[in-house]
Each structure stands twice: as C-alpha cells, then as structure tokens.
Coordinates of C-alpha atoms in Angstrom, one line a residue:
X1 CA 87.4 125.5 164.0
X2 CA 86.8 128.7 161.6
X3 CA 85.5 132.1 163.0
X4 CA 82.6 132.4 162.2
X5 CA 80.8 135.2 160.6
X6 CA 80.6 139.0 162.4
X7 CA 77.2 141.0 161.0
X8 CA 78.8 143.6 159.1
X9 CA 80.6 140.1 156.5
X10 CA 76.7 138.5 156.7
X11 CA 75.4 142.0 155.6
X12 CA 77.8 142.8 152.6
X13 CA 77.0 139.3 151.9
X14 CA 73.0 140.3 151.8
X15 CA 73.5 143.2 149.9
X16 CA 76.3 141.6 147.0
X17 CA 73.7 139.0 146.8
X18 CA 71.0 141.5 146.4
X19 CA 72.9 143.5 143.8
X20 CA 73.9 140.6 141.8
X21 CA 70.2 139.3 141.2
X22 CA 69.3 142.9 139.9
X23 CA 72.1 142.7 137.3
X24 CA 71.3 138.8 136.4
X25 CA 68.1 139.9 136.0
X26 CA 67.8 143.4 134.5
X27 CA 70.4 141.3 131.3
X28 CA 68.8 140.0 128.2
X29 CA 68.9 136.2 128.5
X30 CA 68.2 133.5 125.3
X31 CA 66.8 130.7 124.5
X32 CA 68.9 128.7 121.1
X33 CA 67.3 125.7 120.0
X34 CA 66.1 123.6 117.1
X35 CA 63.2 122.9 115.3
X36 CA 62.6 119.6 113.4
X37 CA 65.4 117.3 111.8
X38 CA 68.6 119.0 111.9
X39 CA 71.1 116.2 111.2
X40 CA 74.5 116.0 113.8
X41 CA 76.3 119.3 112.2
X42 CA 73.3 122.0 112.4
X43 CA 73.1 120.2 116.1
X44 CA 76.5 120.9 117.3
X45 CA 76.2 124.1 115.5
X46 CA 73.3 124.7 118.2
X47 CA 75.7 123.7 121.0
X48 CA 78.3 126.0 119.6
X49 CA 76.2 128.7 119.7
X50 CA 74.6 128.0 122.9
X51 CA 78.8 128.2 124.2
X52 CA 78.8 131.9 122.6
X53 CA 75.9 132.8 124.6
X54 CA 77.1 131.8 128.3
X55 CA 76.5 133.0 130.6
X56 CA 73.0 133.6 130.0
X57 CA 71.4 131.3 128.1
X58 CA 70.0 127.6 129.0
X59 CA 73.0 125.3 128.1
X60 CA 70.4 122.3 128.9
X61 CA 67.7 123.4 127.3
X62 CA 66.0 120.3 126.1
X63 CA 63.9 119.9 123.0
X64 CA 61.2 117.6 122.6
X65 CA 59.3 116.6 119.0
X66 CA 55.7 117.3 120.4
X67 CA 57.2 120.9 121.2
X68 CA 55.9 124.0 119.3
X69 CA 57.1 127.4 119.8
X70 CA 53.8 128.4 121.8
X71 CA 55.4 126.3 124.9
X72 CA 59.1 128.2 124.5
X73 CA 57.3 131.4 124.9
X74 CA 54.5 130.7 127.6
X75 CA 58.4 129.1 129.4
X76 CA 60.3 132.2 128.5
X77 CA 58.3 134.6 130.5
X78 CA 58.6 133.4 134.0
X79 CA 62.6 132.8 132.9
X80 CA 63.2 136.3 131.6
X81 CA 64.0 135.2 128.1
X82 CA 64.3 138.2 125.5
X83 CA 65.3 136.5 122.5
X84 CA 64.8 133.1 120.9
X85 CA 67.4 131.9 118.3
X86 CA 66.3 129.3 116.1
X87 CA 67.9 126.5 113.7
X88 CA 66.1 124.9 111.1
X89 CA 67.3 122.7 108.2
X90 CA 65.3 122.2 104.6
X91 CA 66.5 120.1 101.6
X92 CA 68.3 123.1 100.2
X93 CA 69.6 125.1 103.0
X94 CA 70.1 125.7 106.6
X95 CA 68.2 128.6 108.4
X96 CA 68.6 130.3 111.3
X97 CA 65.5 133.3 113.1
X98 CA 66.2 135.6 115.9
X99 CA 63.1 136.4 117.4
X100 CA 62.4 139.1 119.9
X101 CA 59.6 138.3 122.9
X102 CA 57.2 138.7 123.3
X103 CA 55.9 140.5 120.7
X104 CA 58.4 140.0 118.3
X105 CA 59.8 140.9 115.5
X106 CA 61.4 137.6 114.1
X107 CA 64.5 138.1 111.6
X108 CA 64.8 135.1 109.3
X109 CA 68.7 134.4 107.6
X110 CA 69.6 131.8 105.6
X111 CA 73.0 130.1 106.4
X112 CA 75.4 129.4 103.7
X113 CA 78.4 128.7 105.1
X114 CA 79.5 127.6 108.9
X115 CA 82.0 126.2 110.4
X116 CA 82.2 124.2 114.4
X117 CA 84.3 124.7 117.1
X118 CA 86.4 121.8 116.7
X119 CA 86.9 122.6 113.1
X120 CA 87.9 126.2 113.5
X121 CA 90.7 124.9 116.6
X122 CA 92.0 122.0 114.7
X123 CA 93.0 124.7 112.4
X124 CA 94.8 126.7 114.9
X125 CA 98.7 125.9 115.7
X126 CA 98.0 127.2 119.4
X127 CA 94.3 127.9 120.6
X128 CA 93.3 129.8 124.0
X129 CA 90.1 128.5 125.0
X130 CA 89.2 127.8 128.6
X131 CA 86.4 127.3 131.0
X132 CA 87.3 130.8 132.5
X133 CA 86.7 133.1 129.1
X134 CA 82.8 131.7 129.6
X135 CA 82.0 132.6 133.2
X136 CA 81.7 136.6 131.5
X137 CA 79.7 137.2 128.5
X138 CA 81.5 138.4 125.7
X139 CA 81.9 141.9 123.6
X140 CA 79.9 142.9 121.3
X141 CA 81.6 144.4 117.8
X142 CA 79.1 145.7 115.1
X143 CA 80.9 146.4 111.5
X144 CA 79.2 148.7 108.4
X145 CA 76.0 148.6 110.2
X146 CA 75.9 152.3 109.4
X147 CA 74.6 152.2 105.8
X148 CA 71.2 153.3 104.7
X149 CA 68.2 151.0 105.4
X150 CA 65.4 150.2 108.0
X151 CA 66.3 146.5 107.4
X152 CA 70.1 146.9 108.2
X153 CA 69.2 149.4 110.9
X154 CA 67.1 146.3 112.7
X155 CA 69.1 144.3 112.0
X156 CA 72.0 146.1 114.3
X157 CA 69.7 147.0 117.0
X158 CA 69.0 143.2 117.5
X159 CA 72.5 141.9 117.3
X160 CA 72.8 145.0 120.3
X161 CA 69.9 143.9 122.0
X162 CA 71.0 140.0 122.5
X163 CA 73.9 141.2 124.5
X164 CA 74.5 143.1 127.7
X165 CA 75.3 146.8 127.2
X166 CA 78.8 148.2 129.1
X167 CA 78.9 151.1 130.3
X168 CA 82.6 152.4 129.7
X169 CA 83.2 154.2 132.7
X170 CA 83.1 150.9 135.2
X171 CA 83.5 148.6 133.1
X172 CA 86.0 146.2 134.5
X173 CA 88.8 144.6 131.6
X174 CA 89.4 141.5 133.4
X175 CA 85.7 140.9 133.0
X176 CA 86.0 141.0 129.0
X177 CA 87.8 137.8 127.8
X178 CA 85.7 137.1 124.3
X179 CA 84.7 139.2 121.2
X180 CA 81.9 138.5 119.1
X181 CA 82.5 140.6 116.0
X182 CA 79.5 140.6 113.3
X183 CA 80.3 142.4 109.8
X184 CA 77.9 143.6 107.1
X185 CA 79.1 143.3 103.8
X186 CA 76.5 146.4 102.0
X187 CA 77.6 145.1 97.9
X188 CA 77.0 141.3 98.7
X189 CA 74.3 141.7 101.4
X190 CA 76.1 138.9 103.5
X191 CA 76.7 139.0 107.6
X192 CA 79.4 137.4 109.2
X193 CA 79.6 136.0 112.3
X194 CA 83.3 135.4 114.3
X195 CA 83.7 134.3 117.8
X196 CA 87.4 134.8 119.5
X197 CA 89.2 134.8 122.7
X198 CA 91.2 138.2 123.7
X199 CA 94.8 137.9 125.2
X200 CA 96.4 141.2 126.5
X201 CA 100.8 141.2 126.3
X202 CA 102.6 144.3 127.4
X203 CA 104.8 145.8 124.6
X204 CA 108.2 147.4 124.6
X205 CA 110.3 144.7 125.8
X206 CA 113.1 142.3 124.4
X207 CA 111.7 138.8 123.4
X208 CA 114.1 137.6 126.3
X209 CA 112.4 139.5 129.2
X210 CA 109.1 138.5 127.5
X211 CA 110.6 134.6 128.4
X212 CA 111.6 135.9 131.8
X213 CA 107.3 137.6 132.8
X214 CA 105.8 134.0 131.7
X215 CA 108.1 132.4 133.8
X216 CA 109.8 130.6 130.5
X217 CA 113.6 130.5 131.2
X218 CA 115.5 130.1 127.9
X219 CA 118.0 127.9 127.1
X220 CA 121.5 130.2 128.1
X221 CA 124.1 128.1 127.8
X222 CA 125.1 129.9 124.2
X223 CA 125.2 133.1 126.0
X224 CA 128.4 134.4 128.4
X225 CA 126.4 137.3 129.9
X226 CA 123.2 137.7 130.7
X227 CA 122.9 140.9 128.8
X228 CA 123.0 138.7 125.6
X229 CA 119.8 137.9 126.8
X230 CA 118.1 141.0 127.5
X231 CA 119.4 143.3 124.9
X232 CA 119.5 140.7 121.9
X233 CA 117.1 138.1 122.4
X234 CA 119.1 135.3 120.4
X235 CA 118.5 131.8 119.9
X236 CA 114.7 132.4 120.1
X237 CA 112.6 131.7 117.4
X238 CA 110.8 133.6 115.0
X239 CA 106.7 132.0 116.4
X240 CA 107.8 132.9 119.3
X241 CA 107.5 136.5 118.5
X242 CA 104.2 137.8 116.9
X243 CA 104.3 140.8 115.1
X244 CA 102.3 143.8 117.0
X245 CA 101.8 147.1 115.7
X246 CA 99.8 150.5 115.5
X247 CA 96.5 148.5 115.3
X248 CA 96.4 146.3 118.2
X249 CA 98.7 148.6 120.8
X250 CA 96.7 150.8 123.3
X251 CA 97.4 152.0 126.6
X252 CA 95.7 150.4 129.4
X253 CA 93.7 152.4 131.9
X254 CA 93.5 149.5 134.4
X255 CA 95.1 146.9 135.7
X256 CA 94.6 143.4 133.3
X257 CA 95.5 139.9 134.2
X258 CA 99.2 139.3 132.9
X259 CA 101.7 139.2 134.1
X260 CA 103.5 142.9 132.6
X261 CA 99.8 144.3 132.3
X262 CA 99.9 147.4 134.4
X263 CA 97.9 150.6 133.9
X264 CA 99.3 153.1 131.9
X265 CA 101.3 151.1 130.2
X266 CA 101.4 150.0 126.5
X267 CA 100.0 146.6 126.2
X268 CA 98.9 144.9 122.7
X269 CA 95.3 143.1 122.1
X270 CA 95.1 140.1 120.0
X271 CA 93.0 137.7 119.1
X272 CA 92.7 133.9 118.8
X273 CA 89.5 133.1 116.6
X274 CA 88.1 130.0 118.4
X275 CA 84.4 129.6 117.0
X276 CA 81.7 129.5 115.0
X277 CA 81.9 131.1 112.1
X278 CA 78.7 131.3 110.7
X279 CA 78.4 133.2 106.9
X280 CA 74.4 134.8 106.6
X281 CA 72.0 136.0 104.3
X282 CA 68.7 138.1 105.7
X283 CA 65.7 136.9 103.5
X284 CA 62.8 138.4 105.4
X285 CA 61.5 140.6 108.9
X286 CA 58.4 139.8 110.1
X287 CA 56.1 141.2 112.6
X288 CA 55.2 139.2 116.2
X289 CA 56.5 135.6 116.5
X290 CA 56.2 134.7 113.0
X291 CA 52.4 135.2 112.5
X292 CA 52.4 139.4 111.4
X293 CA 53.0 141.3 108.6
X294 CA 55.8 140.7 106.3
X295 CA 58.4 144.5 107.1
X296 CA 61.1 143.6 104.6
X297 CA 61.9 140.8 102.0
X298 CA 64.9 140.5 100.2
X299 CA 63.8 138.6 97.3
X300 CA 59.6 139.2 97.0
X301 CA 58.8 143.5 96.3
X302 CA 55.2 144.6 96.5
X303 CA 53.5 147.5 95.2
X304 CA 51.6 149.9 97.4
X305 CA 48.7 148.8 95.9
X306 CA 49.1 144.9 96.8
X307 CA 50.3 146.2 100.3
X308 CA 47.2 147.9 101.0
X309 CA 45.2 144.8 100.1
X310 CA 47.1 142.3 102.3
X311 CA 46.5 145.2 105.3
X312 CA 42.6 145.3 104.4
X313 CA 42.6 141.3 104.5
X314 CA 44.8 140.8 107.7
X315 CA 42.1 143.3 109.4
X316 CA 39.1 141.5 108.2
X317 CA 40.6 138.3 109.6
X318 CA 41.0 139.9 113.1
X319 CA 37.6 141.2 113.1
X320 CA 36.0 137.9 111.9
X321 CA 38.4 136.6 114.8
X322 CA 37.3 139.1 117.5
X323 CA 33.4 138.5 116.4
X324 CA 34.1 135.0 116.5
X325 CA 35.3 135.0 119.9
X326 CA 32.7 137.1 121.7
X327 CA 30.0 134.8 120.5
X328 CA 31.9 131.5 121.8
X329 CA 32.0 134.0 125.3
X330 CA 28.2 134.6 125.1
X331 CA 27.5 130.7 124.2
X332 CA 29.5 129.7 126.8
X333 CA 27.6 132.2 129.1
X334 CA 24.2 131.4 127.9
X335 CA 25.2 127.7 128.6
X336 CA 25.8 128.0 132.2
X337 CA 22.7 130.2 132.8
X338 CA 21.1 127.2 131.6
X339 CA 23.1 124.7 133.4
X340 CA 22.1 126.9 136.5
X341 CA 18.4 127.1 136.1
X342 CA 18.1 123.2 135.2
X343 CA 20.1 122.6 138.3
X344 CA 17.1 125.0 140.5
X345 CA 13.9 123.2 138.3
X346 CA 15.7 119.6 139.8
X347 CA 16.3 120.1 143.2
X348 CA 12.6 122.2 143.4
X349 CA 11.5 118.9 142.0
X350 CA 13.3 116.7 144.6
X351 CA 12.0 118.9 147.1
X352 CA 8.6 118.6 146.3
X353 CA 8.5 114.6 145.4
X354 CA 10.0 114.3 149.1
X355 CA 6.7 116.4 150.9
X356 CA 4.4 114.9 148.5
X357 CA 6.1 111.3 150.1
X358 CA 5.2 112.3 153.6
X359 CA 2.2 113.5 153.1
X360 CA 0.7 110.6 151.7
X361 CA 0.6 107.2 153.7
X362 CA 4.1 105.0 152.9
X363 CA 2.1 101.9 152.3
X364 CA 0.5 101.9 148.9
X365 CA -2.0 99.0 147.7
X366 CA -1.1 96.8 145.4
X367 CA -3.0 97.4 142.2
X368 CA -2.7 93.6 141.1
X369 CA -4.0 92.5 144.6
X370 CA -7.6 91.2 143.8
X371 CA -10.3 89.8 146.2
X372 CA -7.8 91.0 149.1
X373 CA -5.3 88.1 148.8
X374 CA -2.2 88.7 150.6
X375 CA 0.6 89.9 147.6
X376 CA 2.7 87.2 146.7
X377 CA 6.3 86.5 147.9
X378 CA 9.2 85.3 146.1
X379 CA 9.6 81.8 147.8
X380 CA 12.1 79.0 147.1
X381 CA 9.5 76.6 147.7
X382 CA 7.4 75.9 144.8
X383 CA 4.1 74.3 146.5
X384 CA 3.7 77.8 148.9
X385 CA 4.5 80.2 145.9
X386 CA 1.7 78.0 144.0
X387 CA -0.3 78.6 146.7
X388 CA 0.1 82.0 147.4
X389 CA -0.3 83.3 143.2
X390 CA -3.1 80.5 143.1
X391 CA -5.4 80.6 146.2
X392 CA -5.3 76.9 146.4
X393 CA -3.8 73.6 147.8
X394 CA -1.4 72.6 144.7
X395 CA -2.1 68.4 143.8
X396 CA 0.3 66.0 145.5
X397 CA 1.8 64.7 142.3
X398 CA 2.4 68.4 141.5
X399 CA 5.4 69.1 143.5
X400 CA 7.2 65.9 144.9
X401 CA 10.3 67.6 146.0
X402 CA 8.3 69.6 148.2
X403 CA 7.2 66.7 150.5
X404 CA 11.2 67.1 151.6
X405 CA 11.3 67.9 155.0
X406 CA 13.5 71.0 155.2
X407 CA 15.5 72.2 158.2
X408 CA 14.4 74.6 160.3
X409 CA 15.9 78.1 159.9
X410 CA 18.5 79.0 161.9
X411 CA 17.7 82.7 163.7
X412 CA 19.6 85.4 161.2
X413 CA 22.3 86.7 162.4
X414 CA 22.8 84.1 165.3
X415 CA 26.0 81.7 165.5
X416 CA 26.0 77.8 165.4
X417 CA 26.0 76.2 168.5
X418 CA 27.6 73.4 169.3
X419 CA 25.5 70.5 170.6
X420 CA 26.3 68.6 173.5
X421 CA 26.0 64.9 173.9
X422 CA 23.4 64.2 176.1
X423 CA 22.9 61.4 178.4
X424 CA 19.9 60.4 180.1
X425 CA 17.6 62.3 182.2
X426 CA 18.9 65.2 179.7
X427 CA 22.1 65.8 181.6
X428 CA 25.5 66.1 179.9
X429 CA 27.0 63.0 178.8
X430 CA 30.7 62.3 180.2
X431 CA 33.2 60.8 178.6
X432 CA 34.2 58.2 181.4
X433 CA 30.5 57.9 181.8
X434 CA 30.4 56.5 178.2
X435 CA 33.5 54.3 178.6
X436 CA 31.5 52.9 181.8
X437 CA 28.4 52.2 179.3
X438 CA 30.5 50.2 176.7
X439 CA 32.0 48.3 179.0
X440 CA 28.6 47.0 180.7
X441 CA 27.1 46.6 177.4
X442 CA 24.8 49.1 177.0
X443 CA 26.0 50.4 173.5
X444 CA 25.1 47.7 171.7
X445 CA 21.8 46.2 174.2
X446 CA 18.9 48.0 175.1
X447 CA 17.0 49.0 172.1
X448 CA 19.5 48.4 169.3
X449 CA 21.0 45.3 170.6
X450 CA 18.8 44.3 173.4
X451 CA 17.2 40.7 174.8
X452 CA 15.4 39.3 171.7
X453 CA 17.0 42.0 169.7
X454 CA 13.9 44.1 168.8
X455 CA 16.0 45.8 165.9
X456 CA 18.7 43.4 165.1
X457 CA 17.8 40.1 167.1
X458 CA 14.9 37.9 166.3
X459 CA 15.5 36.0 163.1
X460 CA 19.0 38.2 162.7
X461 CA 20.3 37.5 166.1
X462 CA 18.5 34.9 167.2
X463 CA 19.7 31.9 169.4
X464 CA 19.6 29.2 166.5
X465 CA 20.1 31.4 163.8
X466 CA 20.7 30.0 160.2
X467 CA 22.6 32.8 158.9
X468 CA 24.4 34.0 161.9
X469 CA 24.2 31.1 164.4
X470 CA 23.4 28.2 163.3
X471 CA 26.3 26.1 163.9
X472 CA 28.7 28.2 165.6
X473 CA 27.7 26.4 168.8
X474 CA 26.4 29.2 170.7
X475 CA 29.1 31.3 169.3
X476 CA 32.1 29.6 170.2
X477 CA 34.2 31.4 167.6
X478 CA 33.7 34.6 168.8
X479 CA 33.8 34.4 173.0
X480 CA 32.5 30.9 174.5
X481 CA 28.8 31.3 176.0
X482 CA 27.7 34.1 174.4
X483 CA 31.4 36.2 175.4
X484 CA 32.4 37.7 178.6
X485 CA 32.0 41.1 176.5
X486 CA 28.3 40.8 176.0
X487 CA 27.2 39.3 179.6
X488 CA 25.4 36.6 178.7
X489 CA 23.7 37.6 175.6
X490 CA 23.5 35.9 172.4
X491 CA 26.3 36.8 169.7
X492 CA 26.4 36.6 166.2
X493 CA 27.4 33.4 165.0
X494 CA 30.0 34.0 163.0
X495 CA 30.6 34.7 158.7
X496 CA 28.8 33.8 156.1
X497 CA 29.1 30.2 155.1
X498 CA 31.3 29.9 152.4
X499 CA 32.7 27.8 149.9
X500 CA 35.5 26.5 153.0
X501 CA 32.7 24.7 154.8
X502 CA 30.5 24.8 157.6
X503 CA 33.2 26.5 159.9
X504 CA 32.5 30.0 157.7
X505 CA 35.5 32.0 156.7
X506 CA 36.3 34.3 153.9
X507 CA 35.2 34.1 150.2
X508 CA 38.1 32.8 147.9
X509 CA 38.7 34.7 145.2
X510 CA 39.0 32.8 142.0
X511 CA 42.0 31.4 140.7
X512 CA 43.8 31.2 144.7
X513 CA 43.6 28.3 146.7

C-alpha cells in the first residue's frame, strides 16, 4: 500500500494547480471552423489547422448547418476564445478570415495554394512528427512584416496575437518543439504559411560518435581499431550526415532533450517541415465581426469624398436603429401598463359581481313561470314532462309506453342487496328445508299444482283428461296410481297422441320409419 500524501505535496499540488489555470487562462485560445460546403480537402485543411493550433483550440469543435456565427460568439465568451479562424469555399476560390472577439476586426485572405499534412509527409524521406511536439504550442516566426503600411502592420499584430507571447528569460527550450514561420512577400503581396517540427543535434563530433549518442552501433567489422571509428567515420553514408553550418549552429543556454545537448555547448537547429502550407492573399480588413466599416481593400480604392458618404449613411442607419429601438422599449412598456390596469378593472369587477351575489337572495324567479306553475323538469318520462310544460292530464292514446310499469329507484349511492329466499311466515328459506318440500310434493301442489289444479289442473290435469289423460289409465306410463312421487295426486297422462297410436310417443320425422 502507497504512502499517502504529507500537506506540504497536497499544497504544492494546490498551488501548481492554481498557477497552471492562470496561465491556461490568461493565453489566447481559437476557435477554426467552417462555414457552408467546403468539399473533403478545405475539411481536412480545417483539421490540419486545428493540429497547428493545439493546445488551445477545440479539436472537437462540431459544426452544425443551422449554425451562424452569432452562436460561435455568444459560445466563445464563457470559453475564453480570442480569435475565430474561418474557411469558406466559392466556385472560384477558397477563403480563409481571422477574426478578433469580440469586437473584431475580421481579416479576409483568399487561398491560392495549400497543401495537407499527409501530402507534405509523403513528400518527406524521414518525417518527425509525434503526439509529444503537440502537448506545447508552437513558435511564432514573423518574416518582412516590417515594411510600410497600416494593413501589413495588422496584419502582423494578429498573427502575434493568435499565439502565446514568451518571455525569453524563462522560457524553457524543451517546451518549444514546433515553428510556425509566416513570410510576407512586399512585391507580390502574398503570405506564406509553413508549419515544422524542431530537432536539436550537438555539433563538433565525428559521424561515428554521432552513431555511438543515438545508441546506433555501426557495422565494425571493416575496422581493426576502434579509432577508425572515431577519428574517420568510414563506411557511413553520405544521408547519414546532414550538412550544418553558420546558420543553424548556436550555443545552447540550457539543457535540451538529446542526448549530447548540454548547455554551453554548440548544438545545431533544424527543421523538418511537416504541415500545412497554406499560400495567401489579403483582399480586405473590416471593422467588428464582419458588419463595420471597410479599413483596407486590396482591389476596390475610394475617394475621400465617397468615404465621407458611406460614414454619413452608416450613422444614419444607427440612429434610425437606436430610434427604432427605444420606441419598441416604450411600446412594450406602454403594453404592460395596459396589461396591468385591465388585469385591476377585472378582478374590481369579480369583486363586485361576488357582493352584489350575496346581497341579493340566491333564488331568482323564473321569468317564464306563469300563473305560478312549478318550472318544468327535464324528465325521461314523456306523460309527466307533458304534464308539467302543459298543466294537464296527457290523453291515454298519447303516450302508450308510459303505461310501462317502471322499477322503483334504487336509493343513489346505495349498493344492491342481495335478496334472500324466503320461506313462509317470512323466515329464511333453507336449503334442506327446500329438499324436504320437493320431496313431499309441495313444489309442484298447492297453488301451482294443487287438488283440482286451480292453475294447471281442471281440463289440463284433470282425472280423464283428453289431452293428457285420457287413455293412459290413470297414468300408468309415468308411476302406477297417480306415482309414489306425487302422493296420490293425479299426473299427466302422458305425450301427445301421435301418428304411433294411442300409446303417445314422439313425432316421426318424415322420411324415417
């Protein structure tokens, strides 16, 4: 298990922290996107650009159609954004903006040449690029930027501004791994962009021990003394050996990442170009982002005269703008005071309806109520609303679906209840009770099926019935004298007669025997 942390490491730790947000923070940061249909080149061209700019740009900045500039700068603010580099691509040409926030100004350039990453290192016999170079951002090289003109002069101090300024006296050299060198051409007006990775070799010293500091043993087996080695440098070949001079040798006044690279010591700079190039043109400057006063155009001169009249019209569209503002302000204003005094008429109005309500008694007459009849009520029944809008007894003829006896109305509200079979004298009926009552007979005697058979017997059920009885002999078919089931009493005779004779039976069917 690891030690864990005294207060003095969790303090330094604070305070680096601390330190490190301040610089992140006090840098100039960017924003490089497109605008519009680019096409795949002029979009890797964005990505290549975005790669010169780490570490502080957005390298996921996404881009949606329905964007417009307005939402890049209302984002930029909260982010710290300075500058805004923009790619956009017409029929004829590919341009490119650098724009300043907030308040501008915005430089617009016409690309004519360019060339990506992979082009520029598929080029290149032996390329140094690697994830480490783009964790620092890179040096910043201006070229002829020293000529006459406020356009050039701009133009230089927003190349300046995009990157972070080093102070020369603590500036660390492991920290600077890339160059960004931009040159001005004065005769053909055209800028030139170059991005390249920086490698730092100490000088002074045989090819051979060069082999020997990169760890590169060389093939000896020519050689019969080591010395051969060191003092010659045979059997090596010419790529091997680059040719440094009075141009690229300095002396180093720290320590740099190398192996040889010690302070004091003669060391030579080179350079690996690794990409973009981008070839430029400036066409115009323009004040704020994009919606000021032309400053400089390369192509359209004006007079003084047609200067001072775009000035008078530009003001007279702010003041039309400012006038038309402050009167949507007092509109809008006007409108609530009369939202606000329409709200206070209602609600007096509700208040006094309500007092005028008690007041006055709750139950108004009727003004269709004549010779005090009671109002009429919405009734299913069609003889009592006749009655009640009428004053009279309706005919009988009238309504005959309103002789119907109707059920009563159960109370509202109230549940069914279940009804319990009742036996006589009002008392619950039982179940064996009822078993008891079918078995003497008293289901189907008494009233229904009783002596004479009041309901049922007579001429139905009668002792010589013709339909029932007849000759069944006292129904022999069903039970003997009148069946043990029906103690004593008369049964019926038995089925129809039918075409099988006297003894009944069922109805044949036609065409069965």
């Amino acid at each position: 298990m690891g030690k864990s942390k005294t207060k003095n490491q969790k303090k330094s730790r604070l305070s680096a922290n601390h330190v490190a947000e301040e610089v992140f923070g006090a840098v100039p940061h960017s924003f490089v996107f497109h605008r519009g249909q680019v096409g795949k080149n002029v979009g890797q061209l964005v990505e290549d650009m975005r790669r010169v700019m780490e570490p502080f740009t957005a390298e996921s900045l996404k881009v949606r159609k329905k964007n417009v500039l307005k939402d890049f700068v209302a984002v930029a603010g909260p982010l710290g954004v300075t500058h805004f580099m923009i790619f956009t691509k017409t029929p004829s040409s590919v341009n490119m903006r650098l724009a300043r926030l907030p308040k501008g100004p915005m430089l617009h350039f016409r690309v004519t040449k360019y060339s990506l990453i992979k082009d520029v290192v598929s080029s290149l016999k032996r390329h140094r690029m690697h994830e480490q170079q783009f964790t620092h951002h890179a040096l910043l090289v201006l070229n002829n930027f020293g000529s006459e003109g406020m356009h050039v002069k701009l133009m230089a101090t927003m190349f300046q501004n995009m990157f972070p300024s080093i102070n020369v006296h603590k500036v660390s050299l492991n920290a600077i791994k890339r160059c960004v060198l931009v040159n001005y051409d004065p005769v053909s007006q055209e800028i030139e962009f170059r991005h390249y990775s920086l490698k730092v070799v100490p000088v002074g010293m045989s090819r051979g021990v060069k082999k020997l500091m990169q760890e590169k043993f060389p093939n000896m087996s020519k050689f019969e003394d080591i010395s051969e080695l060191l003092m010659k440098g045979a059997n090596l070949s010419e790529s091997e050996a680059e040719q440094d001079g009075d141009h690229n040798i300095t002396e180093l006044p720290q320590i740099y990442s190398g192996r040889g690279n010690m302070a004091s010591q003669q060391s030579a700079v080179r350079l690996t170009e690794i990409g973009p190039r981008i070839t430029m043109q400036l066409v115009k400057i323009e004040e704020g982002m994009g919606e000021g006063n032309i400053l400089y155009h390369a192509v359209i001169a004006k007079t003084e005269e047609e200067l001072q009249e775009i000035l008078i019209r530009k003001e007279a569209q702010m003041k039309e703008k400012q006038e038309r503002k402050k009167k949507q302000e007092q509109d809008v204003a006007q409108k609530k005071a009369l939202r606000e005094e329409n709200k206070k008429r209602s609600m007096a109005g509700i208040k006094r309806k309500r007092q005028e309500e008690e007041e006055h008694d709750p139950e108004v007459e009727d003004p269709g109520n004549q010779d005090n009849r009671p109002p009429v009520v919405e009734s299913d029944d069609e003889a009592e609303y006749y009655r009640q809008a009428v004053g009279e007894e309706p005919d009988e003829d009238m309504f005959p679906a309103a002789k119907r006896r109707q059920r009563p109305e159960r109370p509202s509200g109230g549940p069914f209840k279940k009804r319990k079979p009742s036996g006589p004298g009002g008392k619950p009926r039982d179940r064996m009770e009822g078993d008891r009552d079918r078995k003497e007979g008293k289901k189907f005697g008494g009233k229904k099926f009783g002596d004479g058979g009041k309901q049922f017997g007579g001429k139905k059920f009668g002792d010589r019935d013709k339909r029932f009885g007849g000759k069944s002999e006292r129904g022999k078919k069903f039970g003997g004298d009148g069946g043990s089931k029906f103690k004593g009493k008369p049964r019926p005779g038995g089925f129809k007669k039918g075409p099988g004779g006297a003894k009944g039976g069922f109805k044949q069917r036609k065409g069965k025997s």
